Structure formats: C-alpha cells, structure tokens
CSV table of C-alpha atoms in Angstrom, one decimal:
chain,number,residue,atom,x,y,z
I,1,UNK,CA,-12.3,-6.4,-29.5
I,2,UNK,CA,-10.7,-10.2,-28.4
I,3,UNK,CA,-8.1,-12.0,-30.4
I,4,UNK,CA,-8.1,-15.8,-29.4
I,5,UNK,CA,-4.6,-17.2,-29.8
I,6,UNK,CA,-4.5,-20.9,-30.3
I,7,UNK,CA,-1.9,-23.9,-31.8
I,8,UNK,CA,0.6,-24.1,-28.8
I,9,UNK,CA,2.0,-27.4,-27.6
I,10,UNK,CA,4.7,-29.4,-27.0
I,11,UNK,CA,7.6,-30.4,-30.0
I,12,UNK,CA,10.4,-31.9,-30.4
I,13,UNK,CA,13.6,-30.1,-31.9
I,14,UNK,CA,13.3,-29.7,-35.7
I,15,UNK,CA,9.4,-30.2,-35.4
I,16,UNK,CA,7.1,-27.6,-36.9
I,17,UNK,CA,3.9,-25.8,-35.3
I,18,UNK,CA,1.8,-23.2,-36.5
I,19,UNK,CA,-0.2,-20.7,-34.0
I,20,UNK,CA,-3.1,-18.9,-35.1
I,21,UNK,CA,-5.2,-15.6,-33.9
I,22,UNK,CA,-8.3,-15.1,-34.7
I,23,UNK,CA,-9.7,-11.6,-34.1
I,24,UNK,CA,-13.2,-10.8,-33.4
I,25,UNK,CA,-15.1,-7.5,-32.7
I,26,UNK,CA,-13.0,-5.4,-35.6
I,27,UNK,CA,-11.6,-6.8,-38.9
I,28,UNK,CA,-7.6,-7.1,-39.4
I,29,UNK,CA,-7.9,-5.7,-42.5
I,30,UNK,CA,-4.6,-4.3,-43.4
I,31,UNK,CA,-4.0,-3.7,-39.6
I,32,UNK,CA,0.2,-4.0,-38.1
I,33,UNK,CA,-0.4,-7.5,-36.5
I,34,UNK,CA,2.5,-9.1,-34.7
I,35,UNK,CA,3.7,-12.0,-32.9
I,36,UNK,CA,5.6,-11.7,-29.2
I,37,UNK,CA,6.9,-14.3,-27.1
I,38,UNK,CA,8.0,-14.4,-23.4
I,39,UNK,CA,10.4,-16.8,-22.1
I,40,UNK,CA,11.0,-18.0,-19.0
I,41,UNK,CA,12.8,-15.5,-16.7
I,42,UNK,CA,12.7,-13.1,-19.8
I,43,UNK,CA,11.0,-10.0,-21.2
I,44,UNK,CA,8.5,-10.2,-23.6
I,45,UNK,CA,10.0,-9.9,-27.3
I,46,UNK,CA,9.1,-9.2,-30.9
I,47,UNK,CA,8.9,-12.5,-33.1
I,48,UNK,CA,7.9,-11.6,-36.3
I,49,UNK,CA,5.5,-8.5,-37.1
I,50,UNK,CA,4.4,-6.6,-40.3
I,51,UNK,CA,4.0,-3.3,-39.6
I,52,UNK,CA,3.3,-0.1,-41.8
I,53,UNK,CA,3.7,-2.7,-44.9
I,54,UNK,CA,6.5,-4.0,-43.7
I,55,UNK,CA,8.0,-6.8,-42.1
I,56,UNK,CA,10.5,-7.3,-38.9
I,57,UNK,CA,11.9,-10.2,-37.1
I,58,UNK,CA,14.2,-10.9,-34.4
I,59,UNK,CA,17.4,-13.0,-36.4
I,60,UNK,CA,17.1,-15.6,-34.6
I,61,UNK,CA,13.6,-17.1,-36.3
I,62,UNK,CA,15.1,-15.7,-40.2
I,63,UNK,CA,14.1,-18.2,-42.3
I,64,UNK,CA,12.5,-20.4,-40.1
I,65,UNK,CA,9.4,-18.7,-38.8
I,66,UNK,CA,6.8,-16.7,-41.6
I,67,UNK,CA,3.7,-14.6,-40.3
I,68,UNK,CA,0.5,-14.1,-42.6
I,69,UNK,CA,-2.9,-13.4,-42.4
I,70,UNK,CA,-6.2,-14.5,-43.8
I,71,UNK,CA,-8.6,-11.5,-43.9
I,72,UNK,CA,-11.5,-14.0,-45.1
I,73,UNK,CA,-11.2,-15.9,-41.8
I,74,UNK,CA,-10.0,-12.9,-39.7
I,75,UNK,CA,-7.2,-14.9,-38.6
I,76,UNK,CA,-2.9,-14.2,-38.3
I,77,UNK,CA,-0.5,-17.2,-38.5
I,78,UNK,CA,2.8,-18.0,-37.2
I,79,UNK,CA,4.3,-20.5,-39.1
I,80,UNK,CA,7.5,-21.7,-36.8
I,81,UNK,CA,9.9,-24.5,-38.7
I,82,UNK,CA,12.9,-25.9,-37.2
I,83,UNK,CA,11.9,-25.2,-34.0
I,84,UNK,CA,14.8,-24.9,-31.1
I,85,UNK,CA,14.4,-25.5,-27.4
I,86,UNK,CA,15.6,-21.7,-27.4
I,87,UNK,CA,11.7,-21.0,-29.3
I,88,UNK,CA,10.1,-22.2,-25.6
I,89,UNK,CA,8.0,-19.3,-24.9
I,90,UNK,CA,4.6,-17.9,-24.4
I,91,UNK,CA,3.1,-16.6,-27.8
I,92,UNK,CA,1.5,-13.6,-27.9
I,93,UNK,CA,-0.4,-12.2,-30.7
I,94,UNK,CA,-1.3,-8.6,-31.6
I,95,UNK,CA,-2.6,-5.7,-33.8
I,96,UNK,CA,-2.2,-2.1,-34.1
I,97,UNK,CA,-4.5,0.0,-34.4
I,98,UNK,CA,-2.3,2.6,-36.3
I,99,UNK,CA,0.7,2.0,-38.6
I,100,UNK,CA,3.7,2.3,-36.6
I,101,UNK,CA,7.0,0.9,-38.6
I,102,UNK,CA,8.3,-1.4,-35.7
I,103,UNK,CA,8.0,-4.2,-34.0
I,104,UNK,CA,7.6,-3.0,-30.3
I,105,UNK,CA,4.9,-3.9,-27.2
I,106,UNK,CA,4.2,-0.3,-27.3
I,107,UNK,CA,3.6,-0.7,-31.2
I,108,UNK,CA,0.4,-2.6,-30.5
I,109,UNK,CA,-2.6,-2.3,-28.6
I,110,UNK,CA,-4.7,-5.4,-28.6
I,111,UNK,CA,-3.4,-8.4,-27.3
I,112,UNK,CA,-4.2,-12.2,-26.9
I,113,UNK,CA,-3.8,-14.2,-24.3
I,114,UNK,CA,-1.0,-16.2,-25.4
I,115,UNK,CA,-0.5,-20.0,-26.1
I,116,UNK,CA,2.6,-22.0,-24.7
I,117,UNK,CA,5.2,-23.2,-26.8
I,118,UNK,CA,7.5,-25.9,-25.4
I,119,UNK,CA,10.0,-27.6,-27.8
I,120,UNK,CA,11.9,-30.7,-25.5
I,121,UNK,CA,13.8,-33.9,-26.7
C-alpha cells in the first residue's frame, strides 16, 4: 500500500496549483481520502477530506480549494485556487480504510509523503 503525492512547488499569490496522489497496492474506490498540511512551526491540519460521503474543510480554503478523485487512474486531487502565503505547507495526502465522518490524522491510516507548497511574491 503507497500513495505517491506529487504537484508541489513554488507560486505566487493568486496563482493556482493542483497536487495529486496516486495510490497503488489497493484501489481508492469509494475509500475517505483526505488532504493535510503542516506548516512551519505548526501541527499538521485537515485541508479538505471526504469522508463517509461527505465532505469537510478547514474555512479558510472554502471556495478556493476542491478535492476529487479519479478511480480510473487511482488518483485524488487538490485543486488549490487563490492561493495565499498563509497555504505554505507540506501536503499530505491520505485514505481511510473505514468510513469515519471527519476529517482527523487519526481518521486515516495511509499516508503519503507529502509535497511542499510554497506561495511567495
């Protein structure tokens, strides 16, 4: 079981970026999957996840960030828009391996390695 995180780099404010995770060793299926970040200095936080059929987000990506999935490809997205200096941060993805209805480290149980997000004038 390995999920390969991938689409990091460095933007400018207002630029967009998309990450991508693509699982191998089990399918995502209809798996919670879930994106984290870790800022400098901070703990590790829920971005965006869909869990139990549902979705959560921290309020300060609302309507600027979207996660999906592409079971064909065996891949999860983050779609980040308007990105902020504030959105520097390791990425993490992550999946489930039961429905759990939140969007929580201890939620999920496989995790990628992370990719680096730095957005800098």
């Amino acid at each position: 079981v390995q999920l390969q995180a991938s689409g990091g780099g460095l933007v400018q404010p207002g630029d967009s970026l998309t990450l991508s995770c693509t699982a191998s060793g089990f399918a995502l299926g209809y798996s919670d999957i879930g994106w984290f970040r870790q800022a400098p200095g901070k703990e590790r936080e829920g971005v965006m996840c869909i869990s139990g059929g549902l979705m959560y987000y921290t309020d300060s990506v609302k309507g600027r960030f979207a996660i999906s999935r592409d079971n064909a490809k065996n891949t999860m997205f983050l779609q980040m828009n308007s990105l902020r200096p504030e959105d520097t941060a390791l990425y993490y993805c992550a999946v489930g391996s039961l429905p759990a209805h939140q969007c929580t480290e201890a939620a999920f149980h496989y995790w990628g390695q992370g990719t680096l997000v730095t957005v800098s004038s």
